[in-house]
Amino acid sequence: MAGIAVVTGAGSGIGRSVARALAEAGWSVALAGRRLAPLEETAEGLAPERTLCVPTDVTSPGEVTALFDAVRDRFGRVDLLFNNAGTFAGGGTPVEELSYETWRSVVDVNLTGAFLCAQAAFRAMKEQSPQGGRIVNNGSVSAHVPRPHSIAYTATKHAMTGLTKSLSLDGRPYRIACGQIDIGNAATDMTARMRTGILQAGGGLAVEPVMDAADVAATVVHMAGLPLEANVQFATVMATAMPYIGRG
């Protein structure tokens, strides 16, 4: 199954890998992110008639509405949202030193932004004919266990699990499926510090293994390609030897 997909945070990292993998699997893809130039880099080599770049600040209700209006104007419907935009701002800062402004910025992007995009996708999927679609939220292994000094990121990723569960329940009458992919140590700019040494729960530094972001993308493509009668509710995709099982 392929259709019309919206990918947020599509200008880099996981978002770029997933957007390109979806396009290669036959999906038409709307690429959303704060800046146009990185979105256009993601779109290089993809079929222009099946690609749309929409600069979007996911923390802005108006810009999120404009994104989904643009997608429906161009492609007619929305079949998939990969709710991926996120920030690790404040990571590494002890809780007692984390500023209110940083806390708010992480909550605004990781939680409020995810809600706004999910809400807009939900509305589109409920209203369109044939009705229905799928939302895949990007969680993290931090939706289960924290790293040291990551309170804002960890809190928002735990909240993402609640968002996923509520969307799954509320989407049932409208053939809207929602699942979550929890990612651990995919090789992106955000995880560059894993390869040089990162703080562990015991207080020391350790280099951690990483995996190719393409392996995450393949999992999202699988989740997206299921019929709406089937759903991967939660999937954890991680570097095999990373300290998640037994973390701490």
XYZ file of N, CA, C and O in Angstrom, residues 81-189:
436
model
N 0.986 10.155 8.263
C 1.824 11.164 8.897
C 2.929 10.449 9.646
O 2.656 9.608 10.510
N 4.184 10.764 9.309
C 5.305 10.363 10.153
C 5.638 11.570 11.007
O 6.234 12.538 10.556
N 5.232 11.511 12.261
C 5.302 12.622 13.209
C 6.685 12.601 13.854
O 6.880 12.012 14.916
N 7.637 13.272 13.223
C 9.045 13.036 13.519
C 9.787 14.243 14.087
O 10.804 14.068 14.756
N 9.328 15.448 13.837
C 10.071 16.639 14.250
C 10.335 16.621 15.753
O 9.435 16.313 16.546
N 11.562 16.926 16.149
C 11.885 16.908 17.570
C 13.205 17.599 17.847
O 13.986 17.878 16.932
N 13.454 17.874 19.113
C 14.686 18.518 19.535
C 15.181 17.901 20.832
O 14.373 17.463 21.666
N 16.504 17.871 20.987
C 17.131 17.395 22.215
C 17.718 18.576 22.988
O 18.639 18.424 23.776
N 17.167 19.764 22.763
C 17.678 20.965 23.438
C 17.698 20.743 24.949
O 16.789 20.152 25.518
N 18.749 21.211 25.576
C 18.867 21.030 27.019
C 19.474 19.720 27.427
O 19.738 19.499 28.623
N 19.706 18.813 26.468
C 20.328 17.543 26.798
C 21.715 17.752 27.356
O 22.500 18.531 26.810
N 22.009 17.101 28.461
C 23.286 17.265 29.114
C 23.279 18.304 30.219
O 24.278 18.462 30.929
N 22.166 19.009 30.386
C 22.058 20.028 31.431
C 21.413 19.427 32.673
O 20.311 18.869 32.577
N 22.045 19.527 33.823
C 21.418 19.006 35.049
C 20.067 19.659 35.302
O 19.850 20.828 34.967
N 19.154 18.898 35.889
C 17.784 19.375 36.078
C 17.744 20.696 36.824
O 16.936 21.580 36.500
N 18.612 20.871 37.818
C 18.561 22.092 38.623
C 19.061 23.313 37.861
O 18.831 24.455 38.288
N 19.689 23.087 36.702
C 20.214 24.196 35.910
C 19.418 24.445 34.628
O 19.686 25.424 33.913
N 18.468 23.586 34.321
C 17.701 23.718 33.077
C 16.817 24.956 33.148
O 16.027 25.122 34.086
N 16.911 25.808 32.144
C 16.118 27.036 32.151
C 14.673 26.750 31.765
O 14.373 25.791 31.041
N 13.798 27.602 32.241
C 12.380 27.500 31.865
C 12.215 27.617 30.351
O 11.424 26.888 29.743
N 12.985 28.522 29.743
C 12.866 28.744 28.303
C 13.245 27.486 27.517
O 12.587 27.141 26.523
N 14.284 26.784 27.963
C 14.669 25.551 27.280
C 13.621 24.472 27.472
O 13.258 23.756 26.527
N 13.136 24.334 28.700
C 12.053 23.369 28.962
C 10.878 23.616 28.032
O 10.375 22.694 27.387
N 10.444 24.872 27.941
C 9.296 25.196 27.100
C 9.573 24.914 25.637
O 8.694 24.428 24.918
N 10.787 25.197 25.179
C 11.092 24.978 23.767
C 11.023 23.499 23.414
O 10.540 23.127 22.334
N 11.493 22.637 24.323
C 11.437 21.190 24.068
C 9.996 20.701 24.087
O 9.568 19.930 23.215
N 9.220 21.143 25.068
C 7.811 20.749 25.134
C 7.052 21.252 23.907
O 6.226 20.538 23.325
N 7.341 22.483 23.498
C 6.629 23.052 22.350
C 6.871 22.253 21.078
O 5.937 22.013 20.298
N 8.123 21.840 20.838
C 8.418 21.087 19.612
C 8.000 19.625 19.749
O 7.239 19.096 18.932
N 8.492 18.955 20.784
C 8.349 17.501 20.880
C 6.942 17.050 21.218
O 6.520 15.967 20.791
N 6.220 17.833 21.997
C 4.887 17.419 22.422
C 3.795 18.229 21.741
O 2.946 17.673 21.051
N 3.829 19.555 21.909
C 2.778 20.362 21.296
C 2.830 20.267 19.782
O 1.792 20.133 19.121
N 4.035 20.313 19.210
C 4.156 20.175 17.761
C 3.648 18.846 17.263
O 2.957 18.766 16.235
N 3.970 17.786 17.992
C 3.472 16.460 17.603
C 1.959 16.400 17.681
O 1.291 15.819 16.820
N 1.386 17.003 18.729
C -0.067 17.033 18.846
C -0.700 17.809 17.697
O -1.682 17.346 17.086
N -0.171 18.994 17.394
C -0.770 19.808 16.338
C -0.762 19.076 14.994
O -1.750 19.101 14.257
N 0.350 18.411 14.681
C 0.422 17.675 13.413
C -0.517 16.476 13.428
O -1.202 16.198 12.428
N -0.562 15.759 14.552
C -1.474 14.620 14.644
C -2.919 15.072 14.536
O -3.743 14.417 13.872
N -3.252 16.175 15.177
C -4.621 16.684 15.124
C -5.019 17.046 13.689
O -6.110 16.698 13.223
N -4.117 17.737 12.976
C -4.413 18.123 11.607
C -4.541 16.899 10.701
O -5.434 16.835 9.835
N -3.659 15.910 10.887
C -3.750 14.681 10.100
C -5.042 13.935 10.419
O -5.718 13.418 9.515
N -5.383 13.864 11.701
C -6.601 13.169 12.137
C -7.823 13.790 11.472
O -8.699 13.076 10.962
N -7.888 15.120 11.479
C -9.024 15.801 10.851
C -9.127 15.461 9.374
O -10.208 15.156 8.864
N -7.968 15.521 8.686
C -7.977 15.219 7.261
C -8.408 13.785 6.994
O -9.227 13.516 6.101
N -7.899 12.853 7.786
C -8.208 11.441 7.582
C -9.664 11.132 7.897
O -10.286 10.271 7.260
N -10.223 11.824 8.865
C -11.629 11.631 9.217
C -12.561 12.176 8.140
O -13.597 11.580 7.834
N -12.172 13.302 7.532
C -13.045 13.989 6.582
C -12.975 13.417 5.175
O -13.930 13.549 4.402
N -11.842 12.785 4.804
C -11.653 12.410 3.412
C -12.428 11.135 3.055
O -12.908 10.399 3.913
N -12.539 10.889 1.772
C -13.215 9.685 1.283
C -12.332 9.031 0.224
O -11.939 9.690 -0.752
N -11.978 7.743 0.401
C -12.345 6.893 1.541
C -11.673 7.359 2.831
O -10.559 7.884 2.812
N -12.393 7.140 3.914
C -11.958 7.615 5.214
C -10.778 6.793 5.741
O -10.646 5.619 5.442
N -9.931 7.434 6.552
C -8.896 6.698 7.255
C -7.488 7.085 6.863
O -7.253 7.871 5.939
N -6.543 6.524 7.601
C -5.129 6.781 7.375
C -4.322 6.270 8.553
O -4.849 5.596 9.447
N -3.032 6.591 8.567
C -2.150 6.093 9.613
C -1.227 7.205 10.102
O -0.696 7.986 9.308
N -1.020 7.242 11.412
C -0.061 8.139 12.041
C 1.006 7.282 12.707
O 0.681 6.361 13.462
N 2.260 7.563 12.392
C 3.382 6.896 13.051
C 4.159 7.965 13.809
O 4.707 8.893 13.207
N 4.169 7.860 15.126
C 4.883 8.808 15.968
C 6.310 8.340 16.216
O 6.542 7.160 16.477
N 7.241 9.267 16.170
C 8.630 8.965 16.493
C 8.811 9.151 17.999
O 8.874 10.272 18.495
N 8.870 8.044 18.720
C 9.171 8.086 20.138
C 10.681 8.033 20.324
O 11.429 8.741 19.652
N 11.121 7.193 21.200
C 12.553 7.031 21.475
C 12.663 5.961 22.538
O 11.695 5.695 23.260
N 13.838 5.355 22.685
C 14.002 4.505 23.861
C 13.868 5.347 25.128
O 13.601 4.826 26.212
N 13.984 6.681 24.983
C 13.746 7.564 26.125
C 12.266 7.665 26.484
O 11.926 8.274 27.493
N 11.403 7.073 25.682
C 10.006 6.913 26.088
C 9.864 5.810 27.131
O 8.803 5.640 27.723
N 10.941 5.064 27.372
C 10.941 3.976 28.340
C 11.910 4.231 29.480
O 11.571 4.055 30.649
N 13.152 4.632 29.143
C 14.191 4.841 30.152
C 14.983 6.098 29.809
O 15.265 6.358 28.644
N 15.361 6.904 30.809
C 16.068 8.158 30.526
C 17.574 7.985 30.436
O 18.140 7.013 30.936
N 18.199 8.951 29.810
C 19.626 9.175 29.961
C 19.824 10.202 31.074
O 18.901 10.969 31.396
N 21.029 10.265 31.653
C 21.297 11.322 32.632
C 21.110 12.709 32.005
O 21.432 12.925 30.833
N 20.563 13.617 32.782
C 20.439 15.020 32.381
C 19.623 15.185 31.093
O 20.034 15.885 30.164
N 18.477 14.540 31.040
C 17.636 14.626 29.833
C 16.168 14.794 30.190
O 15.295 14.281 29.502
N 15.876 15.535 31.255
C 14.525 15.524 31.797
C 13.482 16.055 30.816
O 12.380 15.501 30.713
N 13.798 17.110 30.065
C 12.811 17.667 29.143
C 12.533 16.698 28.000
O 11.374 16.408 27.678
N 13.592 16.191 27.384
C 13.428 15.250 26.278
C 12.698 13.994 26.742
O 11.745 13.528 26.106
N 13.122 13.440 27.873
C 12.522 12.203 28.373
C 11.055 12.399 28.710
O 10.213 11.549 28.395
N 10.716 13.511 29.347
C 9.316 13.763 29.703
C 8.438 13.856 28.458
O 7.331 13.317 28.419
N 8.943 14.523 27.425
C 8.131 14.650 26.218
C 8.002 13.330 25.485
O 6.955 13.042 24.875
N 9.033 12.492 25.538
C 8.942 11.205 24.849
C 8.036 10.231 25.612
O 7.357 9.401 25.002
N 8.020 10.304 26.935
C 7.014 9.544 27.677
C 5.616 10.022 27.306
O 4.685 9.217 27.148
N 5.453 11.332 27.163
C 4.152 11.882 26.781
C 3.747 11.441 25.379
O 2.553 11.260 25.093
N 4.719 11.255 24.488
C 4.415 10.791 23.142
C 3.708 9.441 23.169
O 2.806 9.181 22.355
N 4.077 8.592 24.118
C 3.404 7.295 24.237
C 1.933 7.474 24.571
O 1.067 6.783 24.017
N 1.616 8.406 25.462
C 0.218 8.694 25.760
C -0.515 9.250 24.556
O -1.687 8.913 24.311
N 0.157 10.101 23.793
C -0.437 10.636 22.568
C -0.758 9.503 21.599
O -1.852 9.457 21.013
N 0.179 8.584 21.444
C -0.030 7.448 20.540
C -1.226 6.608 20.970
O -2.081 6.238 20.147
N -1.312 6.297 22.252
C -2.407 5.459 22.740
C -3.759 6.140 22.566
O -4.748 5.509 22.163
N -3.819 7.426 22.866
C -5.083 8.141 22.718
C -5.506 8.240 21.260
O -6.693 8.078 20.931
N -4.548 8.507 20.367
C -4.881 8.552 18.944
C -5.363 7.201 18.437
O -6.282 7.127 17.617
N -4.751 6.139 18.921
C -5.170 4.797 18.516
C -6.618 4.541 18.920
O -7.421 4.006 18.140
N -6.945 4.914 20.139
C -8.308 4.696 20.635
C -9.306 5.580 19.909
O -10.341 5.103 19.413
N -8.998 6.867 19.814
C -9.949 7.802 19.210
C -10.078 7.612 17.709
O -11.086 8.013 17.112
N -9.069 6.988 17.082
C -9.121 6.789 15.639
C -9.893 5.564 15.191
O -10.201 5.426 14.000
N -10.220 4.685 16.115
C -10.873 3.419 15.738
C -12.133 3.596 14.892
O -12.324 2.880 13.903
N -13.027 4.511 15.257
C -14.266 4.613 14.471
C -14.051 5.127 13.051
O -14.961 5.028 12.218
N -12.871 5.685 12.762
C -12.643 6.371 11.490
C -11.564 5.708 10.641
O -11.078 6.299 9.690
N -11.172 4.481 11.002
C -10.117 3.747 10.292
C -8.804 4.521 10.315
O -8.053 4.532 9.336
N -8.531 5.159 11.439
C -7.259 5.851 11.633
C -6.415 5.027 12.599
O -6.788 4.862 13.765
N -5.328 4.484 12.097
C -4.418 3.681 12.910
C -3.272 4.568 13.393
O -2.841 5.478 12.690
N -2.771 4.279 14.574
C -1.629 5.036 15.089
C -0.655 4.090 15.778
O -1.070 3.267 16.606
N 0.611 4.202 15.428
C 1.653 3.406 16.056
C 2.835 4.287 16.400
O 2.883 5.469 16.055
N 3.793 3.714 17.091
C 4.967 4.471 17.556
C 6.225 3.658 17.319
O 6.258 2.455 17.611
N 7.249 4.328 16.802
C 8.545 3.687 16.646
C 9.512 4.321 17.638
O 9.688 5.546 17.657
N 10.088 3.502 18.491
C 11.029 3.956 19.514
C 12.441 3.609 19.050
O 12.782 2.433 18.909
N 13.237 4.639 18.827
C 14.512 4.515 18.135
C 15.654 4.687 19.125
O 15.622 5.580 19.975
N 16.658 3.843 18.994
C 17.828 3.943 19.851
C 19.124 3.978 19.066
O 19.470 3.013 18.381
N 19.820 5.115 19.117
C 21.170 5.267 18.571
C 21.244 5.071 17.054
O 22.132 4.385 16.544
N 20.296 5.670 16.334
C 20.464 5.748 14.885
C 21.553 6.766 14.579
O 21.668 7.794 15.250
N 22.356 6.503 13.581
C 23.502 7.361 13.259
C 23.031 8.611 12.533
O 22.787 8.610 11.330
N 22.872 9.699 13.279
C 22.504 11.004 12.731
C 23.359 12.057 13.431
O 24.122 11.754 14.356
N 23.203 13.314 13.015
C 23.943 14.396 13.677
C 23.600 14.452 15.161
O 24.440 14.781 15.995
